[in-house]
PDB file of N, CA, C and O in Angstrom:
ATOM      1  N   UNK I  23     257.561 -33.831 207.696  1.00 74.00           N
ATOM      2  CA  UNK I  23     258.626 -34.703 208.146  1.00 74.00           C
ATOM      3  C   UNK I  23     258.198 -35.333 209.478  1.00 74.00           C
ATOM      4  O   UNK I  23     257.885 -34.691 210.481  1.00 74.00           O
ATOM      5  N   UNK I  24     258.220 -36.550 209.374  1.00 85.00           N
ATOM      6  CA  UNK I  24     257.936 -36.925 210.638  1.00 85.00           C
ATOM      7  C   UNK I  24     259.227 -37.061 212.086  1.00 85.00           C
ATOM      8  O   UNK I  24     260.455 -37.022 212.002  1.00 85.00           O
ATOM      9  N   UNK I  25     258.405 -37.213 213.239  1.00 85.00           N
ATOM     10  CA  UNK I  25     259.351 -37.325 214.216  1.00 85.00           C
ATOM     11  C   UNK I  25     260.192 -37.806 214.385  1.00 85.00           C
ATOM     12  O   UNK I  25     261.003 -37.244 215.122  1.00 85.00           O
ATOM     13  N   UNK I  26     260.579 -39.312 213.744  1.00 89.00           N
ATOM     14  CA  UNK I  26     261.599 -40.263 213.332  1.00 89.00           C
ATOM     15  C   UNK I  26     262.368 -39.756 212.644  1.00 89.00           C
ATOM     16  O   UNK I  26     263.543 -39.934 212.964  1.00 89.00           O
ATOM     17  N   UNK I  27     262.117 -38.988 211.525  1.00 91.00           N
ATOM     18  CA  UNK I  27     262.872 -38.375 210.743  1.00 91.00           C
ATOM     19  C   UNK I  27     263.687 -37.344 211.185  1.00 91.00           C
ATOM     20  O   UNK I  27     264.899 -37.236 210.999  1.00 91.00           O
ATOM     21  N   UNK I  28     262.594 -36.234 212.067  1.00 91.00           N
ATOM     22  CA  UNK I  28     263.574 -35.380 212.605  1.00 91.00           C
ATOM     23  C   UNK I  28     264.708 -35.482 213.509  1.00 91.00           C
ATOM     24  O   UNK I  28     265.849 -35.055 213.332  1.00 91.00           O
ATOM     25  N   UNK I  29     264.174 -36.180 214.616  1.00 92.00           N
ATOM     26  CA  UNK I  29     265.303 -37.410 215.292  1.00 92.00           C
ATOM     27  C   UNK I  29     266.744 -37.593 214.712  1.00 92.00           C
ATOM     28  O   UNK I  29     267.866 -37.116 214.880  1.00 92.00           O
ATOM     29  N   UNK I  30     266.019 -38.689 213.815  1.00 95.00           N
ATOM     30  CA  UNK I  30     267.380 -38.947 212.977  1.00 95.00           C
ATOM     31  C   UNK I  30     268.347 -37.475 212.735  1.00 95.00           C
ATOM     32  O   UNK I  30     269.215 -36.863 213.357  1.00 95.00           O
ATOM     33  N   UNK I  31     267.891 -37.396 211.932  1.00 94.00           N
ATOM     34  CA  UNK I  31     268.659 -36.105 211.271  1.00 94.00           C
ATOM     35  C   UNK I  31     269.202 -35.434 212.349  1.00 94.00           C
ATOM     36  O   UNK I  31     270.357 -35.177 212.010  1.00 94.00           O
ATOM     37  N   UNK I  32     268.951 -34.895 213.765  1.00 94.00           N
ATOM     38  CA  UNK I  32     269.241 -34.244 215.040  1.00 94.00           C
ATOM     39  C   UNK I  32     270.415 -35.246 215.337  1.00 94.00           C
ATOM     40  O   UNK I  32     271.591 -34.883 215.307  1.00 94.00           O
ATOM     41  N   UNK I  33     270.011 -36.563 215.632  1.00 97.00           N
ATOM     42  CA  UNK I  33     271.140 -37.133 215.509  1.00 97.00           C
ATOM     43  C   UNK I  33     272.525 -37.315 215.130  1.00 97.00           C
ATOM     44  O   UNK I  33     273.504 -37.357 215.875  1.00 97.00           O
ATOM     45  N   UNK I  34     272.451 -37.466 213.264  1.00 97.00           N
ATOM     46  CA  UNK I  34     273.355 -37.093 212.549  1.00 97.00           C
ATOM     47  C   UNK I  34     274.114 -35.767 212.959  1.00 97.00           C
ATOM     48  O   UNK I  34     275.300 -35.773 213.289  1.00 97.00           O
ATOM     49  N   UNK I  35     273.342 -34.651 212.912  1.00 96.00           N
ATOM     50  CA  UNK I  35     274.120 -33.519 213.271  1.00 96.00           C
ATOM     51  C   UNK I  35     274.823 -33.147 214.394  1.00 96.00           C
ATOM     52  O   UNK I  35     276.003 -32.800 214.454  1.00 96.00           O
ATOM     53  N   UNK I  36     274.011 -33.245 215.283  1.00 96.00           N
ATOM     54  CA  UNK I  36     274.852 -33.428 216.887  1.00 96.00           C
ATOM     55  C   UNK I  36     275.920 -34.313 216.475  1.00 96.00           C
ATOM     56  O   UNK I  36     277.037 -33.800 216.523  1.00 96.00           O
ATOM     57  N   UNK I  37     275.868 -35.324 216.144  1.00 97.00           N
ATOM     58  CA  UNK I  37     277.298 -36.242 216.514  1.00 97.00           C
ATOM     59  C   UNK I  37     278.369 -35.944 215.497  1.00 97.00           C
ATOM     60  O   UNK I  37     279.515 -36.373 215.635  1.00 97.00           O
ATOM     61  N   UNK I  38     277.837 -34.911 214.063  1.00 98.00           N
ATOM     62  CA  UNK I  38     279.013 -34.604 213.807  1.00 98.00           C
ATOM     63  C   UNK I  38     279.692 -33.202 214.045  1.00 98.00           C
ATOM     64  O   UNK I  38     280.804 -32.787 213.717  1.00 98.00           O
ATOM     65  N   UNK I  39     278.422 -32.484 214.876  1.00 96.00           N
ATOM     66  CA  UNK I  39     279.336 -31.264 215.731  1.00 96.00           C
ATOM     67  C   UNK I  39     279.780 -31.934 216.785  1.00 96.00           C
ATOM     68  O   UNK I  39     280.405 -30.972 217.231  1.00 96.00           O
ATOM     69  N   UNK I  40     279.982 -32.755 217.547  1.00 97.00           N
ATOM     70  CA  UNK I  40     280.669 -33.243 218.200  1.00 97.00           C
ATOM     71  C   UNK I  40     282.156 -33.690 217.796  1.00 97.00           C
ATOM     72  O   UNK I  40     283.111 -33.829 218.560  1.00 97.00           O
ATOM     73  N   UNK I  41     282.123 -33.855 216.610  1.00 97.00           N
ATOM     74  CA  UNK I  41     282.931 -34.733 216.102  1.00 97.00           C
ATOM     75  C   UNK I  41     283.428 -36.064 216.132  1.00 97.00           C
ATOM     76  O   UNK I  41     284.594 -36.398 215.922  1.00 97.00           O
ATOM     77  N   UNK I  42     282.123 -37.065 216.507  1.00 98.00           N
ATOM     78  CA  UNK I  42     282.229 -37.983 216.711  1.00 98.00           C
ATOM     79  C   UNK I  42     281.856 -38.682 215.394  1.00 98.00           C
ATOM     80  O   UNK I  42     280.905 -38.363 214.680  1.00 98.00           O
ATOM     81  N   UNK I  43     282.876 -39.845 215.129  1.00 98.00           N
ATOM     82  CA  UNK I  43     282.075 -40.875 214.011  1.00 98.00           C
ATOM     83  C   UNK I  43     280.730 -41.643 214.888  1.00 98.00           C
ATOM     84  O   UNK I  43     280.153 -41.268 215.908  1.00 98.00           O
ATOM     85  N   UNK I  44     280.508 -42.903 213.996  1.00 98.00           N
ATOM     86  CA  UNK I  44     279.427 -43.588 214.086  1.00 98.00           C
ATOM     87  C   UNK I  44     280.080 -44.457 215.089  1.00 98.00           C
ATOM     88  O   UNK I  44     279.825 -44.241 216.274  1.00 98.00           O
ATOM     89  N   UNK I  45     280.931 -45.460 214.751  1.00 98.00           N
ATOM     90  CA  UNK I  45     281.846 -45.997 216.158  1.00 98.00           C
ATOM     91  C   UNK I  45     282.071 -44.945 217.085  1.00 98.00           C
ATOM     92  O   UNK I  45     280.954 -45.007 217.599  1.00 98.00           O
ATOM     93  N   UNK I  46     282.615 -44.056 217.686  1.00 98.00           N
ATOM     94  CA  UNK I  46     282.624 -43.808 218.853  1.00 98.00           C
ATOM     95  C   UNK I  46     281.420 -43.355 219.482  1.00 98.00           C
ATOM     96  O   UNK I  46     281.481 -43.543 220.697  1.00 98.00           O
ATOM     97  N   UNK I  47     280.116 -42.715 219.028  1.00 98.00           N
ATOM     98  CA  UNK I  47     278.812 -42.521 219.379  1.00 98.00           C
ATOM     99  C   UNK I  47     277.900 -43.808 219.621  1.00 98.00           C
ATOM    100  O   UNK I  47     276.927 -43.635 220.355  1.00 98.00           O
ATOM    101  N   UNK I  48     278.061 -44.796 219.206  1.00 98.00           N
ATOM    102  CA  UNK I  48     277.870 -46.367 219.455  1.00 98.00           C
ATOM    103  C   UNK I  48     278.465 -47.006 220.757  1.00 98.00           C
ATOM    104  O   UNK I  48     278.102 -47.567 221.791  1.00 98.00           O
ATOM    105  N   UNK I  49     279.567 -46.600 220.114  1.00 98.00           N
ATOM    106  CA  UNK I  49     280.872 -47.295 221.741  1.00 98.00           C
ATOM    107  C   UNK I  49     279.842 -46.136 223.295  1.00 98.00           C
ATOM    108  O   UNK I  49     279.313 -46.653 224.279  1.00 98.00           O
ATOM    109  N   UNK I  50     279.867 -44.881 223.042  1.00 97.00           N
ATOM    110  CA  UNK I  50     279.478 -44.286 224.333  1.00 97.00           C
ATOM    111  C   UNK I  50     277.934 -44.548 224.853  1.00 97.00           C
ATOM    112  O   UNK I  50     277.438 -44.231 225.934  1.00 97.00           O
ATOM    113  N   UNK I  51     277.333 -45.234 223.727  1.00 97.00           N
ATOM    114  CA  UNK I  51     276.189 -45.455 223.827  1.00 97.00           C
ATOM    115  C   UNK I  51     275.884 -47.086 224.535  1.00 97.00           C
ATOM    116  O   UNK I  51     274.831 -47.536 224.986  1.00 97.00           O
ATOM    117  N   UNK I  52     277.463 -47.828 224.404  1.00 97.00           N
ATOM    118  CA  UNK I  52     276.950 -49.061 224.890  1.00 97.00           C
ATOM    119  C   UNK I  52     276.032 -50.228 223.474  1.00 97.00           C
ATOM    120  O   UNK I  52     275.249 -51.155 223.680  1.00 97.00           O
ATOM    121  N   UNK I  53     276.377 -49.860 222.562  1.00 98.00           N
ATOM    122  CA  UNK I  53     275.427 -50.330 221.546  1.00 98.00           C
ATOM    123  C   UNK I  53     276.218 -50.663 220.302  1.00 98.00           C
ATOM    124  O   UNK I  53     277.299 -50.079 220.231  1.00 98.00           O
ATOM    125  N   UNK I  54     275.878 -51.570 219.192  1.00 98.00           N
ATOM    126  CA  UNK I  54     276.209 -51.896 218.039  1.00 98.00           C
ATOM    127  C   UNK I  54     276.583 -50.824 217.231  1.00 98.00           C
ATOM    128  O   UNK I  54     275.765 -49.905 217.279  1.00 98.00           O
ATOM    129  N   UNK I  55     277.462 -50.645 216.564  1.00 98.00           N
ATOM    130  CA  UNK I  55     277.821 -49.821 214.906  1.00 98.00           C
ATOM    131  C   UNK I  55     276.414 -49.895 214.542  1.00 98.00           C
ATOM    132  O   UNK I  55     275.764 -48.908 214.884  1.00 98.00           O
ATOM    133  N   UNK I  56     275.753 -50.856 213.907  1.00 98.00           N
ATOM    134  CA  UNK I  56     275.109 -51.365 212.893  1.00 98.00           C
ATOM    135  C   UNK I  56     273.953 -50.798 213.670  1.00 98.00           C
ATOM    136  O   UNK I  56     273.177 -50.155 212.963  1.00 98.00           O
ATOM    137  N   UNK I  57     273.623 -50.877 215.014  1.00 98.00           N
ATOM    138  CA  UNK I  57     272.096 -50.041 215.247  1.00 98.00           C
ATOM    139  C   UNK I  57     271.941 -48.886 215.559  1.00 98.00           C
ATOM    140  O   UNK I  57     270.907 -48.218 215.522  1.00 98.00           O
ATOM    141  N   UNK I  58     273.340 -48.499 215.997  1.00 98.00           N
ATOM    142  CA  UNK I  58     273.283 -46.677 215.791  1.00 98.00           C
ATOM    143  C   UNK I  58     273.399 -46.323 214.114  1.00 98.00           C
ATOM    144  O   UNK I  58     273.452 -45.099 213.987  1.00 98.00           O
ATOM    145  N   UNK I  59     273.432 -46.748 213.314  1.00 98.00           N
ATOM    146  CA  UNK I  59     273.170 -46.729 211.702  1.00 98.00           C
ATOM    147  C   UNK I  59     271.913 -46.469 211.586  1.00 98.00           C
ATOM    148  O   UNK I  59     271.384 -45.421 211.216  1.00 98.00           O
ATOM    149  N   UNK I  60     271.140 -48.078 212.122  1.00 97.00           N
ATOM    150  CA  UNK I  60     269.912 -47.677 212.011  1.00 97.00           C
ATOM    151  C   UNK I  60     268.979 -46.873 212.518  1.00 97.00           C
ATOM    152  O   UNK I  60     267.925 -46.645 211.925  1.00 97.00           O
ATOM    153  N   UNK I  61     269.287 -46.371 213.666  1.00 97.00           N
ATOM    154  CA  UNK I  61     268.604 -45.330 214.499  1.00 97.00           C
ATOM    155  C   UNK I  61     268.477 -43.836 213.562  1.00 97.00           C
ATOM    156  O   UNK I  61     267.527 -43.181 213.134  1.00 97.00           O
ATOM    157  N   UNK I  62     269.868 -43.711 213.512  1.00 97.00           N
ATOM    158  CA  UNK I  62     270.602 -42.180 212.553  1.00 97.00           C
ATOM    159  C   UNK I  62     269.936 -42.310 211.268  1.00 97.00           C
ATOM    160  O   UNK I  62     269.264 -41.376 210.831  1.00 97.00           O
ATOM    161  N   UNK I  63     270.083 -43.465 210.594  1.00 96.00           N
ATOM    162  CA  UNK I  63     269.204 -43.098 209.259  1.00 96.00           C
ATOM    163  C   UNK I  63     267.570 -43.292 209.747  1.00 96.00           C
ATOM    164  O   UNK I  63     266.729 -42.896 208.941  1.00 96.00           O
ATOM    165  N   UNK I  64     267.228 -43.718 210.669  1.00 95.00           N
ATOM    166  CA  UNK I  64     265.256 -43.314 210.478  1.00 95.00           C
ATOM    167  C   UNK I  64     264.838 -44.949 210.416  1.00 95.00           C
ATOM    168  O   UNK I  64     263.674 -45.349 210.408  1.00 95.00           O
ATOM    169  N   UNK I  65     265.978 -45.763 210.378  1.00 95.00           N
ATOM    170  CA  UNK I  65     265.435 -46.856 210.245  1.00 95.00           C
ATOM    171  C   UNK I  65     264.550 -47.789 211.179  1.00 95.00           C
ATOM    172  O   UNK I  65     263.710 -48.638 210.880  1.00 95.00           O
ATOM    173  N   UNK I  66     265.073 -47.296 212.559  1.00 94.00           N
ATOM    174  CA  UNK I  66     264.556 -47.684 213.524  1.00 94.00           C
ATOM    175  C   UNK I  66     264.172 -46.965 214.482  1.00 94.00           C
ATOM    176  O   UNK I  66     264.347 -45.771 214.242  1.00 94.00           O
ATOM    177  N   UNK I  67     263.779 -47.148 215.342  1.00 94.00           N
ATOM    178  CA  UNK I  67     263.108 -46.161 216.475  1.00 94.00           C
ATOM    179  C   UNK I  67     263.839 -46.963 217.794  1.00 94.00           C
ATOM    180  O   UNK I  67     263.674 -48.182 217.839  1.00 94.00           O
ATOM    181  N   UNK I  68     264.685 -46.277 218.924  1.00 95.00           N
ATOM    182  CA  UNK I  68     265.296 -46.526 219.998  1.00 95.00           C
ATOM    183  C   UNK I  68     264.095 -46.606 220.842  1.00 95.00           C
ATOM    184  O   UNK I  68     263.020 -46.111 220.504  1.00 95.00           O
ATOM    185  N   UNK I  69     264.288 -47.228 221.928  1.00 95.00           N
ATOM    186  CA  UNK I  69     263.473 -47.548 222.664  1.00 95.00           C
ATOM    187  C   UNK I  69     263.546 -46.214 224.043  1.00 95.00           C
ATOM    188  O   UNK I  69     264.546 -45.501 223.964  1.00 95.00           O
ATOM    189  N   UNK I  70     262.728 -45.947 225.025  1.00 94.00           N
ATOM    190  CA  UNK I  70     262.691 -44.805 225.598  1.00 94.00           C
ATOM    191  C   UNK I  70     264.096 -44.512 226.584  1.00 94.00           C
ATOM    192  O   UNK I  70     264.530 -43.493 227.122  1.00 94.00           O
ATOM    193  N   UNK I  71     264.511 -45.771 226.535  1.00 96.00           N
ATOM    194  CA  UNK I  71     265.723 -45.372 227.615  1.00 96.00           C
ATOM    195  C   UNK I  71     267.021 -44.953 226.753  1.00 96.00           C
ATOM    196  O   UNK I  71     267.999 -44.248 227.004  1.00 96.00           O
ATOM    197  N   UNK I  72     266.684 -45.554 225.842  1.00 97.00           N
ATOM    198  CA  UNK I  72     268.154 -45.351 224.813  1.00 97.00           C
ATOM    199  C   UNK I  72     267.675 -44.001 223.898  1.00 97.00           C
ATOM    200  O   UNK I  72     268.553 -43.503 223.193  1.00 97.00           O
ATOM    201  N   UNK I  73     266.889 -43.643 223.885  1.00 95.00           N
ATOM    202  CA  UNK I  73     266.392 -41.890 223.464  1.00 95.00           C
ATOM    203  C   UNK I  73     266.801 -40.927 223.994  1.00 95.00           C
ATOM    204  O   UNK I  73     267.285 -39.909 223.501  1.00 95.00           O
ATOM    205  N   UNK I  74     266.541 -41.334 225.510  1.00 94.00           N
ATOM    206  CA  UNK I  74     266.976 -40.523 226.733  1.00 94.00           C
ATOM    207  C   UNK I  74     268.782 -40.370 226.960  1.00 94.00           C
ATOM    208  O   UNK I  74     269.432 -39.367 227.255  1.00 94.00           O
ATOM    209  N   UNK I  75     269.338 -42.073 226.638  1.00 96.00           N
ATOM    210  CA  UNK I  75     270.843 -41.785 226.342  1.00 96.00           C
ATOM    211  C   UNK I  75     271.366 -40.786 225.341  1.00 96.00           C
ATOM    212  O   UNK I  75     272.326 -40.017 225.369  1.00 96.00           O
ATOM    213  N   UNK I  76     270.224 -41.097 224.254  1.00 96.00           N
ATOM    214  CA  UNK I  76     271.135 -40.445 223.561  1.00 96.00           C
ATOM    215  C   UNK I  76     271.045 -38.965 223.403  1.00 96.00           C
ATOM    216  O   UNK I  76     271.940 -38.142 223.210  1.00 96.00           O
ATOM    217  N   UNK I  77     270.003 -38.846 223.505  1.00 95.00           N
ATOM    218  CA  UNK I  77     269.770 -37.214 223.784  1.00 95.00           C
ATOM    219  C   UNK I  77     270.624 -36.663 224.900  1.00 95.00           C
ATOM    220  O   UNK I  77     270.849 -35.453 224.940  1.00 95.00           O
ATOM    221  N   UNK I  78     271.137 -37.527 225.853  1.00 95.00           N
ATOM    222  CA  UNK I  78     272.493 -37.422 227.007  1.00 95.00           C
ATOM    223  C   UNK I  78     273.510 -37.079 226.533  1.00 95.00           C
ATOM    224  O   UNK I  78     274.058 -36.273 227.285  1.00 95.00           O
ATOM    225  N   UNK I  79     274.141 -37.296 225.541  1.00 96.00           N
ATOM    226  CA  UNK I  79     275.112 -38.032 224.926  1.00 96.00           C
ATOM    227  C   UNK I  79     275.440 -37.199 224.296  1.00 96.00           C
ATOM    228  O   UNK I  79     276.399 -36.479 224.575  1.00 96.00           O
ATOM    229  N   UNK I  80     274.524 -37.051 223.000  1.00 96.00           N
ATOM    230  CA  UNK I  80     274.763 -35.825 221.809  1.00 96.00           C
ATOM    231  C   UNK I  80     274.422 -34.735 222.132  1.00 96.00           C
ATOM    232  O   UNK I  80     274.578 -33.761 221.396  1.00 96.00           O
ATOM    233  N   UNK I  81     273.776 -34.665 223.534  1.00 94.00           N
ATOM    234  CA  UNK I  81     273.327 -32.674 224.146  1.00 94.00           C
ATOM    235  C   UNK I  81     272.290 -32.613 223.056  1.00 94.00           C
ATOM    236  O   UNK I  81     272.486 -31.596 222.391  1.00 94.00           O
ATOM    237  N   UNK I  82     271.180 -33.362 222.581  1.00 92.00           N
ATOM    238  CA  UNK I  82     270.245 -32.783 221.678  1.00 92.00           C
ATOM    239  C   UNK I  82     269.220 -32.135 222.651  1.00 92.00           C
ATOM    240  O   UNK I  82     268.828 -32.739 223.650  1.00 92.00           O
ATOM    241  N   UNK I  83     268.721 -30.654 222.267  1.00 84.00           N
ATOM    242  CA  UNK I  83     267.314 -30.670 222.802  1.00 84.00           C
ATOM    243  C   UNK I  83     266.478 -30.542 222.603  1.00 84.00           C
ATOM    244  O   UNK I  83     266.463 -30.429 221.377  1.00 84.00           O
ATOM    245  N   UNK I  84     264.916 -30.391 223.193  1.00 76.00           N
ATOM    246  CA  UNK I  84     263.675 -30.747 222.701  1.00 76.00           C
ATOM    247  C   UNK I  84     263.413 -29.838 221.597  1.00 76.00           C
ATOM    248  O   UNK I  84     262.691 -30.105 220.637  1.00 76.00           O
ATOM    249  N   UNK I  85     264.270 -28.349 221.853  1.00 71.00           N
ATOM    250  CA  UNK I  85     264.308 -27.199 220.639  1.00 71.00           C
ATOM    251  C   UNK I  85     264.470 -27.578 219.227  1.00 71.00           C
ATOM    252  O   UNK I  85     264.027 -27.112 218.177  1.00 71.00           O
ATOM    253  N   UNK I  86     265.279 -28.616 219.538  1.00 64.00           N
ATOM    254  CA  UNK I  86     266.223 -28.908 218.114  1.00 64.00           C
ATOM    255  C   UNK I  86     265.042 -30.081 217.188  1.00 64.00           C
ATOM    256  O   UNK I  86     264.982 -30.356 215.989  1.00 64.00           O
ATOM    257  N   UNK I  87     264.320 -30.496 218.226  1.00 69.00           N
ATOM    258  CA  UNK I  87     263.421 -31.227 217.638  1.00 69.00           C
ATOM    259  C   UNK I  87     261.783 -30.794 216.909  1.00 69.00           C
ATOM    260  O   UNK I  87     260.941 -31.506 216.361  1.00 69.00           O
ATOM    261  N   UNK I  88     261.811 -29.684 217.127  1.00 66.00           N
ATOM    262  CA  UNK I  88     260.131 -29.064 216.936  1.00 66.00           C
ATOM    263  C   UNK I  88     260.407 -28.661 215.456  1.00 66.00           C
ATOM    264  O   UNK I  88     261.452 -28.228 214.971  1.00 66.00           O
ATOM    265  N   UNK I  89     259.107 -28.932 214.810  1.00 62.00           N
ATOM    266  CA  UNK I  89     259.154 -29.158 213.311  1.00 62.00           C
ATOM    267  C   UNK I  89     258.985 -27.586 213.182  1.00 62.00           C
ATOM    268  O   UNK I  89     258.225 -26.880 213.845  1.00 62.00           O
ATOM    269  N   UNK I  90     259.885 -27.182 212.155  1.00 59.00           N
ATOM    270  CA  UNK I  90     259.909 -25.918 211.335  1.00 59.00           C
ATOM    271  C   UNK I  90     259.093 -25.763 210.606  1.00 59.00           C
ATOM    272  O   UNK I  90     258.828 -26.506 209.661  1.00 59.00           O
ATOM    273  N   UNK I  91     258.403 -24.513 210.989  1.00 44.00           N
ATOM    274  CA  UNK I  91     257.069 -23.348 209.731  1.00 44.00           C
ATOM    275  C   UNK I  91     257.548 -22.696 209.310  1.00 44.00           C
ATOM    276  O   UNK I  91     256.986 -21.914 208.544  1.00 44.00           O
TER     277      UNK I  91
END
């Protein structure tokens, strides 16, 4: 699985233990519906400052990101 992928998916999950939809994780992010879509599904890759938001945001950490053996 690649890093994009895992991302994503970290994504998805954080924001729905948060209990946030896709609009309000967008809205706190300062950003479109439609490109927090694409971020969350793998479609796109955020740029380093908006990685850093969002990893702010959703409390993801670097733990949550290291590929499973």
């Amino acid at each position: 699985m690649s890093i994009l992928q895992r991302f994503s998916d970290e994504i998805r999950r954080s924001r729905k233990q948060l209990g946030l939809t896709q609009e309000q994780a967008a809205e706190s992010l300062s950003i479109s519906v439609r490109w927090f879509q694409y971020i969350e599904s793998g479609k796109r890759m955020p740029s380093t400052i908006l990685t850093l938001n969002i990893i702010a945001v959703l409390g993801i950490q670097g733990k949550d990101l290291r590929e499973e053996k």
